[in-house]
Amino acid sequence: MIISSINTFGKYCRFLTQVFRAPDKWNVFFKSLVAEIYKLGVDSIPLVIIISLFIGAVICIQMTLNIVSPLIPSYSTGLATREILLLEFSSSMMCLILAGKVGSNIASEIGTMRVTEQIDAMDIMGINSANFIVLPKIIGFTLFIPVLCVLSMFFGLLGGWFIAEFTSMLTVETYVYGIQSFFNEWYVWYGIIKTLFFAYIISSVAAFYGYYVKGGSLEVGKASTNAVVASSILILLADVILTKLLLQ
Amino acid sequence: MIEAKHVSKWFDGQQVLYDINATFDTGKTNLIIGQSGSGKTVFMKCLIGLMTPEEGEILYDGRKIRNMNTAQRRQIRTEIGMLFQGSALFDNETVLGNVMFPLKMFSPLSHKEQLERAYFCIRRVGLENADNKYPSEISGGMQKRVAIARAIALNPKYLFCDEPNSGLDPKTSILIDELLSDITHEYGMTTVINTHDMNSVLGIGEKIVFINRGHCDWIGDDKSIFRAKSESLNDFVFASKLFQEVKLVLEREAEAAQK
Ligand SMILES: Nc1ncnc2c1ncn2[C@@H]1O[C@H](COP(=O)(O)OP(=O)(O)O)[C@@H](O)[C@H]1O
Ligand SMILES: [Mg+2]
C-alpha cells in the first residue's frame, strides 16, 4: 500500500516533468488554452452560481435558527454566513464539487484519447502528448478558478440576502450590516490562494489518471472515479496545510 | 529500408516476441501477417518506437533508433506516418482539422499552403465532400481514409498501418488496400501493413512476414505463399474453406506437373 503510493507519486512526478515543458507551437497552445478556459471554467459558472445561491441561503437559515441567544447580536447571522462562505465554502467545498465535474471530465476525456490511440497517434507524430493535451488544461483551469471562487462568494452572500428579503426570519438591514461588519480582506485572498492550489490538484491529478489508462471504456470510467476520489482527498489534505500556513 | 534485428519483447516476464529478424523494402507494401494475438501490433509498435524491445535493434535506412537523442527521434517521427487499428482520429477536430493537425504542428509552410496540402491529401483519398464533418459523423471506411490522409500529410518516407481493413466490408477493404498500395508506389514509401486478411495478402503482398505466436516463421511474397513449407503458415493460410479449395487446385496442378 505505502510502496504503491510512493510508486504512483514517482510516476506522477515524472508525468509532470513531461507536462511542464515549453509548448512546441505557442499559437496552437494559446488556442487550446482559450478553449480549455471556456470548457473547464466558463462552463462551470452555472453550476457554481446555483450551488452557491442555495448553500448561501441554507447557511443563512441555519444561522438564524441556531443563534437564538439574547447575548448574541442579531447581525451575527450575516457575519457567520459571510465567514463560512469566504473561509471554507467558496474555496474548499466548491473545489470538492468541481473535482467531481471538472476532474471526471478531464480524466475521461484524456482516458478516451488514450484507449482510442489518439495519444499514440500524437506521440508518433513526434508531439509531446502530455504537454500538448494536459498543460492547457492545468493552466486554463488554474487561471480561471479565482473567477469561480469570487462568483461563489458573491452568489452565496446573495443567497443569504434572498432569505432576508423574502422571509421574516431577519431583516435585510441586519443581514447587510452583518456581512459588512468585522470584514477582513485577507480572507478573500486566503480563499483565492487556496483555490489556485486546489485547481492545480484537480486538473493535474485527473489528467494523470486519464493519461495512464490501460484497456477500454470500462477502465476509463474507473480512472475517472479514482481521479475524483484522489483529488478530493488531496484537496482536503491541502486545505488543512494551507489553512495552518495562511491563517496562523 | 527498415531492418529489425533480433527483436525480443517481454510484458511482465511474459515473452511476446521471440528474436524476430525481418527487413521491409522501400517502395513496396510490406505485410506482417498472423493470427489475432500473435504479436503483430506489439512488433509494429516496436518498429516505430512506441514500445522499446528489451533485445534487438531497429534500423531506419541504417539509423538505429535506440541510439537516437530526443531531437533525432523527433526528426525521424516527422518522416513516419501511422494508421492505427481504430483510426485514432481526433474527435474534437473535423476531417480537415485532423489532416491539418500534423501540418500545423510541423510544417514550415504558410497557412494557405498548409490548407492546399491538406485538401490535396483529402482529395487523394476521395473525401472532398466530407471535409467539414466530424469523425463521429462518417463511416468506418471514411474514417480510415481520413487517417490515411492525415498519415501522408507530411509526405512521410515510412508508412505504418495496423489492420487498415479491420471492421470494413470486403469491398471497402479492397479499396483501402489499393489506395495504400497506390500511395506507396506513387511516393516510393516504405509501407508496413499489419493484417490477418488473406484478401490483402493476395492483393498487395509484395513482401510478407509471417508471425506466429511471437516467432517469425516465414518471409516471402504473395507468389510463394501457397507453396511455402512452413506448417504454421499453411495452417494460417488454409484456415478458410475458400483457401482449402485453392489448396486442392494447387495440389492437383502439382500432380499434373509431375506426370
Ligand atoms: N501493453 C501490453 N501489456 C501486456 N501485454 C500485452 C500488451 N500489449 C499486447 N500484449 C500481449 O501481447 C500479445 C500480442 O498482442 P498483439 O500484438 O496486440 O496481437 P495482434 O497480433 O492481434 O496485434 C497478446 O498476447 C497480448 O495480450
Ligand atoms: Mg493488433
XYZ file of C-alpha atoms and ligand atoms in Angstrom:
535
model
C 0.000 0.000 0.000
C 2.659 2.503 1.067
C 5.086 1.293 -1.573
C 2.467 1.500 -4.292
C 1.564 5.054 -3.223
C 5.215 6.051 -3.406
C 5.403 4.415 -6.824
C 2.353 6.300 -8.020
C 3.768 9.536 -6.669
C 7.021 8.938 -8.534
C 5.124 8.265 -11.725
C 3.092 11.433 -11.160
C 6.282 13.479 -10.778
C 7.718 12.027 -13.966
C 4.442 12.809 -15.710
C 4.737 16.423 -14.550
C 8.241 16.743 -15.963
C 6.742 15.849 -19.340
C 3.826 18.223 -18.916
C 5.753 21.295 -17.818
C 7.778 21.970 -20.933
C 7.598 24.877 -23.315
C 4.889 24.110 -25.906
C 6.037 23.217 -29.432
C 3.849 25.841 -31.031
C 2.776 28.818 -28.927
C -0.082 29.833 -31.208
C -1.566 26.338 -31.030
C -1.068 26.364 -27.258
C -2.914 29.671 -26.802
C -5.787 28.480 -28.942
C -6.255 25.365 -26.868
C -5.742 27.383 -23.667
C -8.700 29.573 -24.582
C -10.745 26.505 -25.491
C -9.936 24.863 -22.136
C -10.736 28.003 -20.149
C -14.078 28.003 -21.851
C -14.754 24.283 -21.446
C -13.489 23.806 -17.880
C -14.080 27.271 -16.440
C -16.827 29.196 -18.144
C -18.984 26.090 -18.476
C -18.792 25.588 -14.701
C -20.221 29.044 -13.934
C -23.915 27.977 -13.903
C -23.187 25.108 -11.518
C -21.180 27.370 -9.210
C -23.905 30.020 -9.204
C -26.743 27.611 -8.469
C -24.940 25.750 -5.699
C -23.643 28.932 -4.069
C -27.064 30.595 -4.113
C -28.709 27.644 -2.384
C -25.947 26.929 0.093
C -25.728 30.646 0.959
C -29.460 30.628 1.621
C -29.296 27.450 3.704
C -26.365 28.706 5.783
C -28.270 31.905 6.453
C -31.372 29.984 7.604
C -29.330 27.645 9.791
C -27.516 30.529 11.414
C -30.730 32.389 12.157
C -32.382 29.313 13.610
C -29.448 28.263 15.723
C -28.250 31.583 17.058
C -31.100 32.280 19.421
C -29.259 33.568 22.461
C -30.113 37.103 23.608
C -26.414 37.595 24.274
C -25.514 37.339 20.603
C -26.345 40.345 18.431
C -28.734 39.627 15.523
C -26.300 40.812 12.864
C -24.062 37.846 13.641
C -26.197 35.764 11.254
C -24.857 37.743 8.298
C -21.371 37.749 9.761
C -21.305 33.969 10.225
C -22.730 33.348 6.753
C -20.009 35.511 5.254
C -17.207 33.875 7.224
C -18.329 30.372 6.299
C -18.576 31.287 2.639
C -15.267 33.137 2.413
C -13.252 30.773 4.569
C -14.428 27.341 3.547
C -17.379 27.026 1.230
C -16.363 29.106 -1.786
C -12.895 27.617 -1.838
C -12.745 24.104 -0.401
C -16.328 22.903 -0.778
C -16.651 24.470 -4.206
C -13.466 22.758 -5.349
C -14.640 19.414 -3.987
C -17.748 19.804 -6.115
C -15.688 20.919 -9.104
C -13.400 17.911 -8.607
C -16.467 15.860 -9.473
C -17.369 17.875 -12.539
C -14.053 19.063 -13.954
C -11.901 16.195 -12.652
C -14.069 13.478 -14.149
C -14.362 15.461 -17.369
C -10.577 15.750 -17.724
C -9.870 12.143 -16.736
C -12.472 10.645 -19.041
C -11.535 12.854 -21.973
C -7.835 12.043 -21.738
C -8.575 8.393 -20.913
C -10.697 8.082 -24.038
C -7.906 9.640 -26.078
C -5.565 7.025 -24.622
C -7.696 3.945 -25.305
C -8.624 5.082 -28.822
C -4.890 5.522 -29.524
C -5.221 9.264 -30.158
C -2.367 9.844 -27.702
C -0.242 7.250 -29.502
C -1.050 8.999 -32.761
C 0.343 12.242 -31.317
C 3.433 10.534 -29.931
C 4.081 9.015 -33.326
C 3.929 12.399 -34.965
C 6.664 13.444 -32.553
C 4.439 15.605 -30.372
C 4.927 15.663 -26.595
C 1.365 14.495 -25.982
C 1.386 15.069 -22.209
C 2.464 18.648 -22.712
C 0.157 19.226 -25.655
C -3.003 17.877 -24.026
C -2.510 18.492 -20.314
C -0.688 21.819 -19.977
C -3.530 23.949 -21.415
C -5.959 22.211 -19.059
C -3.906 22.814 -15.911
C -3.047 26.406 -16.768
C -6.516 27.223 -18.097
C -8.373 25.883 -15.085
C -5.947 27.353 -12.554
C -6.152 30.756 -14.226
C -9.929 30.742 -14.201
C -10.613 29.341 -10.724
C -10.323 32.731 -8.911
C -13.236 33.915 -11.033
C -15.311 30.935 -9.930
C -14.278 31.478 -6.323
C -15.273 35.138 -6.304
C -18.537 34.341 -8.101
C -19.279 31.715 -5.490
C -18.625 34.177 -2.645
C -20.860 36.775 -4.253
C -23.754 34.453 -5.061
C -23.529 32.747 -1.683
C -23.992 36.109 0.020
C -26.782 36.864 -2.441
C -28.483 33.609 -1.435
C -28.484 34.762 2.183
C -29.839 38.140 1.113
C -32.801 36.399 -0.554
C -33.680 34.833 2.802
C -33.541 38.230 4.481
C -35.562 39.844 1.726
C -38.268 37.248 1.206
C -38.752 35.717 4.659
C -39.455 37.245 8.006
C -36.544 35.456 9.682
C -34.323 38.504 9.693
C -34.332 41.945 8.163
C -32.295 42.972 5.178
C -30.652 45.732 7.225
C -29.275 43.389 9.884
C -28.114 40.938 7.213
C -26.350 43.589 5.179
C -24.889 45.124 8.336
C -23.763 41.633 9.379
C -21.984 40.787 6.156
C -20.128 44.109 6.306
C -19.021 44.077 9.918
C -15.543 42.994 11.034
C -14.590 42.434 7.403
C -11.097 41.090 6.894
C -9.995 41.419 3.280
C -7.280 38.831 3.737
C -9.975 36.129 3.983
C -10.906 36.723 0.351
C -7.277 36.365 -0.678
C -6.972 33.310 1.516
C -9.894 31.700 -0.335
C -8.480 32.590 -3.738
C -4.994 31.339 -2.908
C -6.453 28.044 -1.706
C -8.471 27.590 -4.895
C -5.338 28.070 -7.008
C -3.768 25.076 -5.283
C -6.981 23.059 -5.471
C -7.448 23.781 -9.181
C -3.916 22.630 -9.828
C -4.575 19.441 -7.834
C -7.833 18.701 -9.644
C -6.508 19.227 -13.154
C -3.118 17.579 -12.758
C -4.329 14.553 -10.794
C -7.271 13.937 -13.131
C -5.021 14.298 -16.177
C -2.542 11.867 -14.623
C -5.210 9.223 -14.048
C -6.596 9.680 -17.557
C -3.218 9.666 -19.266
C -2.178 6.272 -17.909
C -5.428 4.384 -18.541
C -4.883 0.899 -19.935
C -7.618 -1.141 -21.555
C -11.030 0.033 -22.701
C -14.013 2.179 -21.840
C -14.573 0.331 -18.550
C -11.132 1.372 -17.351
C -11.775 4.946 -18.450
C -14.783 5.017 -16.114
C -12.739 3.578 -13.258
C -9.933 6.038 -13.869
C -12.281 8.970 -13.727
C -13.783 7.734 -10.438
C -10.300 7.213 -8.992
C -9.283 10.663 -10.161
C -12.201 12.274 -8.325
C -11.540 10.311 -5.133
C -7.802 11.004 -5.173
C -8.130 14.691 -5.927
C -10.828 15.117 -3.246
C -8.601 13.569 -0.597
C -5.647 15.680 -1.714
C -7.814 18.810 -1.609
C -8.823 18.095 1.999
C -5.210 17.449 2.944
C -4.034 20.614 1.224
C -6.851 22.520 2.927
C -5.515 21.618 6.374
C -1.949 22.537 5.453
C -2.837 25.793 3.695
C -5.120 26.921 6.495
C -2.376 26.357 9.025
C 0.110 28.249 6.865
C -2.083 31.131 5.732
C -4.201 31.942 8.783
C -1.840 31.456 11.670
C 14.510 0.128 -45.837
C 13.650 -0.755 -42.265
C 15.500 -3.578 -40.576
C 14.532 -5.423 -37.408
C 17.406 -7.402 -35.919
C 16.898 -9.992 -33.172
C 13.907 -8.197 -31.705
C 12.520 -9.704 -28.486
C 9.870 -8.187 -26.248
C 8.521 -9.140 -22.823
C 5.495 -7.951 -20.869
C 5.731 -8.555 -17.118
C 8.005 -11.549 -17.595
C 5.831 -12.929 -20.407
C 7.655 -13.061 -23.727
C 5.535 -11.964 -26.702
C 8.178 -11.515 -29.414
C 10.951 -14.047 -29.955
C 14.114 -12.964 -31.796
C 12.471 -11.526 -34.899
C 14.616 -10.709 -37.927
C 12.987 -9.039 -40.893
C 13.557 -6.283 -43.426
C 10.947 -4.049 -45.031
C 11.747 -2.765 -48.507
C 11.461 0.764 -49.848
C 8.745 1.378 -52.441
C 6.908 -1.821 -51.554
C 3.879 -2.755 -49.487
C 5.347 -4.980 -46.792
C 2.812 -7.106 -44.928
C 3.069 -8.513 -41.441
C 0.540 -11.312 -41.186
C -0.536 -13.627 -38.414
C -3.424 -14.623 -36.202
C -5.017 -12.280 -33.725
C -2.845 -12.097 -30.626
C 0.288 -13.277 -32.390
C 2.119 -10.048 -31.655
C 1.725 -8.028 -34.846
C 0.696 -4.818 -33.106
C 3.424 -5.153 -30.499
C 6.005 -5.752 -33.257
C 4.796 -2.711 -35.167
C 4.888 -0.551 -32.040
C 8.472 -1.710 -31.505
C 9.294 -0.800 -35.100
C 8.027 2.743 -34.729
C 9.413 3.215 -31.237
C 6.157 3.439 -29.273
C 7.500 0.426 -27.366
C 11.128 -0.406 -26.783
C 12.114 -4.036 -27.307
C 14.195 -5.483 -24.459
C 16.539 -7.011 -27.001
C 17.439 -6.248 -30.583
C 17.794 -3.265 -32.869
C 15.574 -1.374 -35.301
C 17.272 0.480 -38.137
C 15.732 3.071 -40.450
C 17.909 3.210 -43.544
C 20.836 2.359 -41.342
C 19.887 4.705 -38.474
C 19.480 2.917 -35.156
C 16.511 4.305 -33.243
C 17.826 3.089 -29.921
C 20.869 5.365 -30.096
C 18.975 8.484 -31.081
C 18.682 11.531 -28.878
C 15.360 13.301 -28.481
C 15.923 15.708 -31.357
C 16.855 12.949 -33.789
C 13.918 10.874 -32.638
C 11.552 13.757 -33.294
C 13.118 14.278 -36.694
C 12.528 10.675 -37.664
C 8.978 10.812 -36.373
C 8.148 13.547 -38.848
C 9.214 11.057 -41.517
C 6.755 8.452 -40.200
C 3.047 8.215 -40.925
C 0.916 5.793 -38.977
C -2.560 4.415 -39.430
C -3.960 2.953 -36.212
C -6.291 -0.006 -35.913
C -9.167 2.172 -34.686
C -8.207 5.113 -36.935
C -7.338 7.221 -33.820
C -8.825 10.372 -35.291
C -9.073 13.392 -33.007
C -12.756 13.505 -32.011
C -12.902 17.228 -31.489
C -11.475 18.094 -34.899
C -13.183 17.930 -38.282
C -11.834 15.868 -41.155
C -9.952 18.921 -42.345
C -8.754 19.669 -38.808
C -7.407 16.149 -38.466
C -5.464 16.349 -41.718
C -4.257 19.856 -40.880
C -3.049 18.779 -37.435
C 0.418 17.440 -38.337
C 0.865 20.284 -40.811
C 0.066 22.892 -38.164
C 2.484 21.302 -35.728
C 5.427 20.622 -38.013
C 5.134 22.116 -41.441
C 7.201 25.193 -42.326
C 4.588 26.092 -44.972
C 2.341 29.148 -44.706
C -1.234 28.644 -43.550
C -2.525 28.879 -47.115
C -0.053 26.317 -48.398
C -0.890 24.033 -45.489
C -4.573 24.218 -46.439
C -3.683 23.418 -50.021
C -1.655 20.412 -48.936
C -4.467 19.230 -46.622
C -7.048 19.494 -49.400
C -4.688 17.713 -51.759
C -4.460 14.792 -49.320
C -8.216 14.811 -48.729
C -8.842 14.689 -52.475
C -6.214 11.975 -52.863
C -8.228 9.675 -50.580
C -11.502 10.719 -52.204
C -13.158 12.652 -49.373
C -13.566 16.091 -50.938
C -17.191 16.371 -49.810
C -16.650 15.440 -46.165
C -14.006 17.944 -45.089
C -16.252 19.663 -42.549
C -17.660 16.523 -40.935
C -16.588 15.201 -37.546
C -15.171 11.661 -37.184
C -18.348 10.505 -35.424
C -20.412 11.569 -38.435
C -18.656 9.464 -41.068
C -18.468 5.720 -41.763
C -15.632 3.433 -40.695
C -14.249 3.270 -44.218
C -14.226 7.035 -44.475
C -12.528 7.313 -41.075
C -9.770 5.051 -42.388
C -9.408 7.332 -45.391
C -9.108 10.374 -43.160
C -6.477 8.560 -41.125
C -4.586 7.798 -44.348
C -4.822 11.426 -45.438
C -3.522 12.535 -42.044
C -0.711 9.983 -42.166
C 0.518 11.158 -45.576
C 0.068 14.890 -44.925
C 3.748 15.445 -44.137
C 4.876 13.281 -47.066
C 6.367 10.550 -44.889
C 9.092 8.203 -46.000
C 7.708 5.400 -43.856
C 4.044 4.467 -43.550
C 2.753 2.031 -40.936
C -0.767 0.630 -40.933
C -2.198 -1.509 -38.147
C -5.011 -3.643 -39.568
C -6.149 -0.998 -42.063
C -9.223 -3.001 -43.056
C -10.388 -4.468 -39.772
C -14.083 -3.849 -39.359
C -14.631 -2.986 -43.016
C -16.662 -4.892 -45.611
C -14.614 -6.799 -48.245
C -15.228 -4.257 -50.988
C -14.196 -1.253 -48.898
C -11.203 -3.270 -47.651
C -10.009 -3.758 -51.196
C -10.406 -0.052 -51.946
C -8.363 0.869 -48.872
C -5.696 -1.701 -49.784
C -5.488 -0.338 -53.311
C -5.231 3.193 -52.010
C -2.368 2.228 -49.718
C -0.607 0.357 -52.500
C -1.040 3.236 -54.973
C 0.252 5.790 -52.488
C 3.233 3.599 -51.661
C 4.263 3.298 -55.309
C 3.476 6.910 -56.153
C 5.724 8.326 -53.426
C 8.221 5.474 -53.068
C 7.412 4.995 -49.403
C 8.404 2.106 -47.172
C 4.993 0.813 -46.170
C 4.438 -1.761 -43.442
C 0.938 -3.178 -43.025
C -0.369 -5.472 -40.284
C -3.168 -7.720 -41.391
C -4.839 -11.068 -40.844
C -6.844 -10.729 -44.048
C -5.917 -13.157 -46.847
C -7.527 -10.874 -49.433
C -4.970 -8.187 -48.621
C -2.212 -10.757 -48.702
C -3.101 -11.740 -52.249
C -3.931 -8.197 -53.355
C -0.942 -6.201 -52.170
C 1.512 -8.660 -50.584
C 4.728 -7.625 -52.274
C 6.664 -8.790 -49.257
C 5.169 -10.877 -46.473
C 6.448 -11.514 -42.965
C 4.511 -14.214 -41.133
C 4.400 -14.049 -37.350
C 3.146 -16.987 -35.323
C 2.903 -16.654 -31.529
C 5.681 -14.113 -31.496
C 8.005 -16.094 -33.774
C 8.777 -15.055 -37.320
C 8.109 -18.336 -39.104
C 8.284 -17.367 -42.750
C 9.207 -14.487 -45.083
C 8.232 -14.366 -48.744
C 5.708 -12.834 -51.134
C 2.194 -13.412 -52.492
C 3.502 -15.715 -55.233
C 5.295 -18.131 -52.952
C 2.840 -18.167 -50.047
C 0.788 -21.131 -51.310
C 3.859 -23.241 -51.833
C 5.519 -22.498 -48.527
C 6.822 -25.391 -46.445
C 6.073 -23.800 -43.084
C 3.381 -25.778 -41.266
C 2.143 -22.906 -39.130
C 1.852 -20.714 -42.210
C -0.160 -23.343 -44.037
C -2.472 -23.605 -41.025
C -2.996 -19.866 -41.204
C -3.363 -19.575 -44.962
C -5.645 -22.529 -45.498
C -7.841 -21.917 -42.483
C -10.878 -20.876 -44.517
C -12.994 -23.080 -46.809
C -12.165 -20.926 -49.797
C -8.440 -21.389 -49.454
C -8.819 -25.105 -48.806
C -10.334 -25.263 -52.299
C -7.383 -23.285 -53.586
C -5.119 -25.806 -51.918
C -6.854 -28.703 -53.670
C -6.472 -26.990 -57.011
C -2.812 -26.346 -56.310
C -2.220 -29.949 -55.314
C -3.900 -31.193 -58.483
C -1.757 -28.821 -60.533
C 1.345 -30.123 -58.816
C 0.356 -33.715 -59.531
C -0.319 -32.871 -63.181
C 3.063 -31.222 -63.429
C 4.768 -34.314 -62.030
C 3.190 -36.645 -64.609
N 0.567 -3.384 -23.219
C 0.556 -4.719 -23.060
N 0.790 -5.261 -21.853
C 0.806 -6.607 -21.687
N 0.591 -7.489 -22.676
C 0.350 -7.017 -23.911
C 0.312 -5.610 -24.177
N 0.061 -5.422 -25.486
C -0.070 -6.656 -26.010
N 0.100 -7.609 -25.082
C 0.063 -9.071 -25.324
O 0.881 -9.356 -26.424
C 0.294 -10.332 -27.252
C 0.257 -9.858 -28.686
O -0.707 -8.840 -28.833
P -0.917 -8.020 -30.174
O 0.385 -7.593 -30.689
O -1.897 -6.947 -29.867
O -1.574 -9.073 -31.152
P -2.105 -8.834 -32.628
O -1.295 -9.743 -33.485
O -3.531 -9.247 -32.639
O -1.931 -7.407 -32.978
C -1.072 -10.631 -26.686
O -0.996 -11.865 -26.002
C -1.328 -9.513 -25.715
O -2.049 -9.984 -24.616
Mg -3.389 -5.958 -33.402
